[in-house]
XYZ file of C-alpha atoms in Angstrom:
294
model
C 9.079 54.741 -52.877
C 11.942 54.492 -50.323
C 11.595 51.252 -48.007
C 11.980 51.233 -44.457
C 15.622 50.244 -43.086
C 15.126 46.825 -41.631
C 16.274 46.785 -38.071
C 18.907 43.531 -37.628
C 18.030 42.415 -34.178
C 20.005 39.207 -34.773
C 23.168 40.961 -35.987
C 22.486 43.495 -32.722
C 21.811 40.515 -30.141
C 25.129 39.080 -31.789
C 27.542 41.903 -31.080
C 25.622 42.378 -27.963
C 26.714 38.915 -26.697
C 30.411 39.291 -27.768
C 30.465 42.551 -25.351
C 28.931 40.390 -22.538
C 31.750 37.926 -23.155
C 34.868 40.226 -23.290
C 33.301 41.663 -19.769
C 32.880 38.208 -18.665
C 36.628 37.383 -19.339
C 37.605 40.638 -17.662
C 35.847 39.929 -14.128
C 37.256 36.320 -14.228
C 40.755 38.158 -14.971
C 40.633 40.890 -13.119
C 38.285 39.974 -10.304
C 38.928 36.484 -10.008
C 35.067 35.308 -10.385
C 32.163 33.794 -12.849
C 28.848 35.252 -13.277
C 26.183 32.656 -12.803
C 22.511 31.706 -13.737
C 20.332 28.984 -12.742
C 16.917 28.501 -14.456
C 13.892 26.635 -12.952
C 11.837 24.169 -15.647
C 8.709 22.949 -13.900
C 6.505 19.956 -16.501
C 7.290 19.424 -19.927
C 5.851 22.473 -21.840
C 7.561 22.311 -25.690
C 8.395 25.694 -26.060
C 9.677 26.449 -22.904
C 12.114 23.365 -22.887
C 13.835 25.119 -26.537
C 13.945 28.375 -24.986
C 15.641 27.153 -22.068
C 18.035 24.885 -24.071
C 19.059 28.342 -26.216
C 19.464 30.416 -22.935
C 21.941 27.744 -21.260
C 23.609 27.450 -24.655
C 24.522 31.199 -24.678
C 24.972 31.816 -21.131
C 27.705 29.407 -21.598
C 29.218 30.853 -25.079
C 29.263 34.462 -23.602
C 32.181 32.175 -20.743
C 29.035 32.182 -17.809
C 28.361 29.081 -15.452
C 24.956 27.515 -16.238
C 22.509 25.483 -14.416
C 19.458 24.183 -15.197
C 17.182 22.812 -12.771
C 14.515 20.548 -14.391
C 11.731 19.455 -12.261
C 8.301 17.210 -12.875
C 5.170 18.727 -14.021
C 3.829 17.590 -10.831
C 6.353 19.555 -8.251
C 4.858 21.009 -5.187
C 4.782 24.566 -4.729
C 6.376 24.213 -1.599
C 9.199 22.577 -3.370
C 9.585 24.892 -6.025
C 9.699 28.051 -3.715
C 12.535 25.174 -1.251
C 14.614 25.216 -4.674
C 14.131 29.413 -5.117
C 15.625 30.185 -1.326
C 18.439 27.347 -1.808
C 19.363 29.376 -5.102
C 19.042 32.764 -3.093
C 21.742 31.818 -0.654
C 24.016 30.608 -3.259
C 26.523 33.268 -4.044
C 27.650 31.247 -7.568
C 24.299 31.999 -8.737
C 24.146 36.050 -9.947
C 20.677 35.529 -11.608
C 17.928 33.533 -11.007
C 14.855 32.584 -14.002
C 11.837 30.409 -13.320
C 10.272 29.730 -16.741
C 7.282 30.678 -17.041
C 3.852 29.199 -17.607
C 4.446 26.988 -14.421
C 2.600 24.127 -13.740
C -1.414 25.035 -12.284
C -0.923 23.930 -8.887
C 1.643 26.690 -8.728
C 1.102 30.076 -8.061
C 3.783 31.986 -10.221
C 3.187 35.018 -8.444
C 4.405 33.697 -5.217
C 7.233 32.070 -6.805
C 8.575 35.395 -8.175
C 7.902 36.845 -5.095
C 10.071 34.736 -3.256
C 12.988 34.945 -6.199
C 16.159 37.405 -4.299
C 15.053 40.889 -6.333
C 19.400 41.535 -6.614
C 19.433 37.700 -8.641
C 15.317 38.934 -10.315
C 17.304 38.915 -13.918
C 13.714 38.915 -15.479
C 13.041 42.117 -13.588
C 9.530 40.799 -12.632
C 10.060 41.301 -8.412
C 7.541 44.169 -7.246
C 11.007 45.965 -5.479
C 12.658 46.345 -9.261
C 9.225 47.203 -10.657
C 8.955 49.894 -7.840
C 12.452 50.670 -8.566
C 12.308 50.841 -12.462
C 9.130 53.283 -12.166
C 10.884 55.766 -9.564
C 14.023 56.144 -11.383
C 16.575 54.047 -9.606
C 18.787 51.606 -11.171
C 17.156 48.010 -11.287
C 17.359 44.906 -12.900
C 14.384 45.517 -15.860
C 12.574 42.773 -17.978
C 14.578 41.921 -20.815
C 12.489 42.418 -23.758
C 12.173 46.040 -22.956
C 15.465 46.837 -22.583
C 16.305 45.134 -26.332
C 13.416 47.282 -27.368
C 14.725 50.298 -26.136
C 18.812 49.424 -27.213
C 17.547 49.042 -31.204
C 15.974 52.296 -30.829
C 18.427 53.789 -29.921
C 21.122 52.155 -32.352
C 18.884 53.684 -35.056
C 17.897 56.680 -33.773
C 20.854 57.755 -31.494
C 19.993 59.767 -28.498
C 15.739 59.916 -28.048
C 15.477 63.073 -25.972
C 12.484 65.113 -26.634
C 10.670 62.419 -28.872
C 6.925 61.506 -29.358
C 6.854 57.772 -28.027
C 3.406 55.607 -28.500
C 3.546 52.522 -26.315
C 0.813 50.223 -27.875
C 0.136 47.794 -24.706
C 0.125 48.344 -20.963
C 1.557 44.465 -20.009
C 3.442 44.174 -16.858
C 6.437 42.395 -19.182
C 6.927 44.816 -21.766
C 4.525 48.247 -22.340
C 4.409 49.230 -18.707
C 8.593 48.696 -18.366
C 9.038 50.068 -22.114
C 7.310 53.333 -20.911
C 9.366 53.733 -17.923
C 12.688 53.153 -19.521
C 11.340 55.638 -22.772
C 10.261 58.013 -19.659
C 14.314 57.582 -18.386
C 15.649 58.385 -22.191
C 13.756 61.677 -22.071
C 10.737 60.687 -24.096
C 7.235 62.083 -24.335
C 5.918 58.862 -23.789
C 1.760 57.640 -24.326
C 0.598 54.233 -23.801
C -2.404 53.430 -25.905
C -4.234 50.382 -25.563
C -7.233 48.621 -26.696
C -9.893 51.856 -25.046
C -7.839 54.008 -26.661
C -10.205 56.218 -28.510
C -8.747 56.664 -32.210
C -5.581 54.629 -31.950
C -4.738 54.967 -35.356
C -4.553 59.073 -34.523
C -2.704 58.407 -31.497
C 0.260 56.026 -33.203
C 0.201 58.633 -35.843
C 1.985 61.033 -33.551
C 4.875 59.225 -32.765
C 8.280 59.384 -33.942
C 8.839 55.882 -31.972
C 6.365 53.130 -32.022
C 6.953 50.279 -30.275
C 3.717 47.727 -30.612
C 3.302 45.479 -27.671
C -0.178 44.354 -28.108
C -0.057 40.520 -28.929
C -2.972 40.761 -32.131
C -1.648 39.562 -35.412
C -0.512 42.466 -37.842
C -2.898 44.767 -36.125
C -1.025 48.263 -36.865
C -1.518 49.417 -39.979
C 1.041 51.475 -42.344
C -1.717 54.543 -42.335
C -1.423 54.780 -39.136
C 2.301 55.305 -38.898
C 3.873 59.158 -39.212
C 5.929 58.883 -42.856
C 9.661 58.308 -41.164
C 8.535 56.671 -38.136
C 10.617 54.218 -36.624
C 8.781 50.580 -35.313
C 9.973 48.171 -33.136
C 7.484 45.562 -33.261
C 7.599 43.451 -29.859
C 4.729 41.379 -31.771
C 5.566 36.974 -32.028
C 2.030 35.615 -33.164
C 1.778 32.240 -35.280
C -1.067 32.653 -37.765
C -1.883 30.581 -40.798
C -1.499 31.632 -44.116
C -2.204 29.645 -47.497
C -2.273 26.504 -45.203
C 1.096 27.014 -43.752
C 2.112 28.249 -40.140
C 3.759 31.710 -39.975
C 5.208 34.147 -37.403
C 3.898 37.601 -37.544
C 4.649 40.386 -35.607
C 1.849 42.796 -34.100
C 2.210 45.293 -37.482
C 1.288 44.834 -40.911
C 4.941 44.907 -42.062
C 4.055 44.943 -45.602
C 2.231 48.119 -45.560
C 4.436 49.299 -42.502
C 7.590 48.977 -44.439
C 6.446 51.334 -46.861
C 5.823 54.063 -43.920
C 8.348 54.056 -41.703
C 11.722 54.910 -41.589
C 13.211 51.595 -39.735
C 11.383 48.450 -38.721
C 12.287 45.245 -36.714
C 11.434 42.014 -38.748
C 9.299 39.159 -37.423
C 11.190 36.741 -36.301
C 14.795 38.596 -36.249
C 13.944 41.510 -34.475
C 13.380 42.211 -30.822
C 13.069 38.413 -30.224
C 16.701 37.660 -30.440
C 17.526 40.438 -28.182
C 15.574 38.947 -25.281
C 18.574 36.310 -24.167
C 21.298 38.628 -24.816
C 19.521 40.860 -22.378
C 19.104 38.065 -20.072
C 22.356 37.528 -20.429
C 23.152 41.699 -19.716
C 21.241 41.143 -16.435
C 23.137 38.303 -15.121
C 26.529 40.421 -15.817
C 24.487 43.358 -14.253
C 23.735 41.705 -11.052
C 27.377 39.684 -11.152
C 28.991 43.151 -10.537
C 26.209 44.733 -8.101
C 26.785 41.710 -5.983
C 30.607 42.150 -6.087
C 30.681 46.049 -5.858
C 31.862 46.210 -9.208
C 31.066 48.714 -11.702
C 29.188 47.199 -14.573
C 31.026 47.774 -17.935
C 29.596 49.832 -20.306
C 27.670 48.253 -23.311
């Protein structure tokens, strides 16, 4: 039984970065200027404090400026969306991030309202939404755009394929099916009233499984050859340990399909390269500059 090819996301994300940072060096050679981004902490939420330790960390490796704004768990709204127009007018800051969950007495919505859409480098802002969905060039949310750059390191061009979308979230399945639209796809979004999702993934010569339910997708329901980029991070415990699982059953998957991503070391490690693709993206929109090819 041949074994799917396991899809290096880390190895990608890696190579990824040193492109960034060669570009980087050019527009501070050539152009005489920095890309910049500033991230917003609100409270003291674990997870969120690591991930935005590892995205200053790389935005600094890949020769960016970084700033990190940390605030109390008790800021104000009103001060929050005071630091978010302060950041707008800044022109050393390219991209702008608010970590997200934020505090209750915040409404997030408002505060990524009120974030510059040309500095949005989470692509979240209604105008790059609109943008993204009617073709135009925008700044797009980043796990979607990793998504869509393994693809297409395995698979090459993806004109004319069968695409299943499993998940309609604003952050990935919605943007995912836009940018698979863009590539030339036949692209379906199934979701949990889809009537016989098993049929409907089996139909697809791309799968990417946005869902957020442990191991849900199983290897029968996968087209033999299929390639699956599982979008999936879900802690579950097994024999009394804690373990991250994606949104497929890899075990069975992996005897299905013709590539896989891994969970972890898949799509996740793609997400801050990609942040870090959108800073550089909106560096050179905000300059005039065409953005180097990656």
């Amino acid at each position: 039984m041949n074994m799917a090819k396991v899809i290096d996301g880390k190895a990608f994300a890696e190579g990824l970065r040193g492109r960034i940072a060669r570009a980087v060096e050019t527009l501070k050679t050539r152009h005489g200027f920095t890309p910049g981004l500033a991230v917003v902490l609100v409270g003291e939420d674990p997870a969120s404090k690591v991930y935005v330790a590892n995205k200053a960390r790389q935005t600094v490796e890949a020769g960016m400026n970084s700033w990190e704004h940390k605030l109390a768990a008790e800021t104000s709204e009103a001060d929050v969306l005071a630091l978010v127009e302060k950041l707008n007018s800044d022109p050393a800051v390219h991209g702008i991030l608010v970590q997200l969950p934020l505090p209750r007495q915040i409404d997030s919505m408002k505060v990524l309202a009120a974030i510059s859409p040309a500095k949005d480098v989470d692509g979240f802002h209604v105008v790059n939404v609109g943008k993204l969905s009617t073709g135009q060039d925008s700044l797009v949310p980043c796990t979607p755009v990793g998504s869509v750059m393994l693809a297409k390191a395995v698979l090459g061009p993806l004109d004319g394929l069968e695409a299943v979308v499993i998940g309609r979230s604003n952050i990935v399945g919605k943007p995912v099916a836009q940018l698979l639209l863009a590539e030339n796809c036949t692209v379906t979004i199934a979701h949990s009233k889809t009537r016989d999702l098993p049929g409907v993934v089996r139909r697809a010569d791309l799968v990417i499984a946005a869902v957020g339910r442990p191991e849900m997708v199983k290897g029968d329901w996968l087209k033999p050859g299929a390639t699956v980029i599982d979008v999936g991070i879900n802690r579950i415990e097994r024999g009394g340990k804690g373990k991250l699982v994606g949104d497929c059953d890899y075990a069975s998957c992996e005897k299905v399909a013709g590539a896989i991503t891994p969970v972890p070391g898949g799509v996740g490690p793609m997400t801050i390269a990609c942040l870090l693709y959108n800073t550089l993206k909106a560096a050179c929109a905000a300059r005039g500059i065409d953005q180097p090819a990656m």
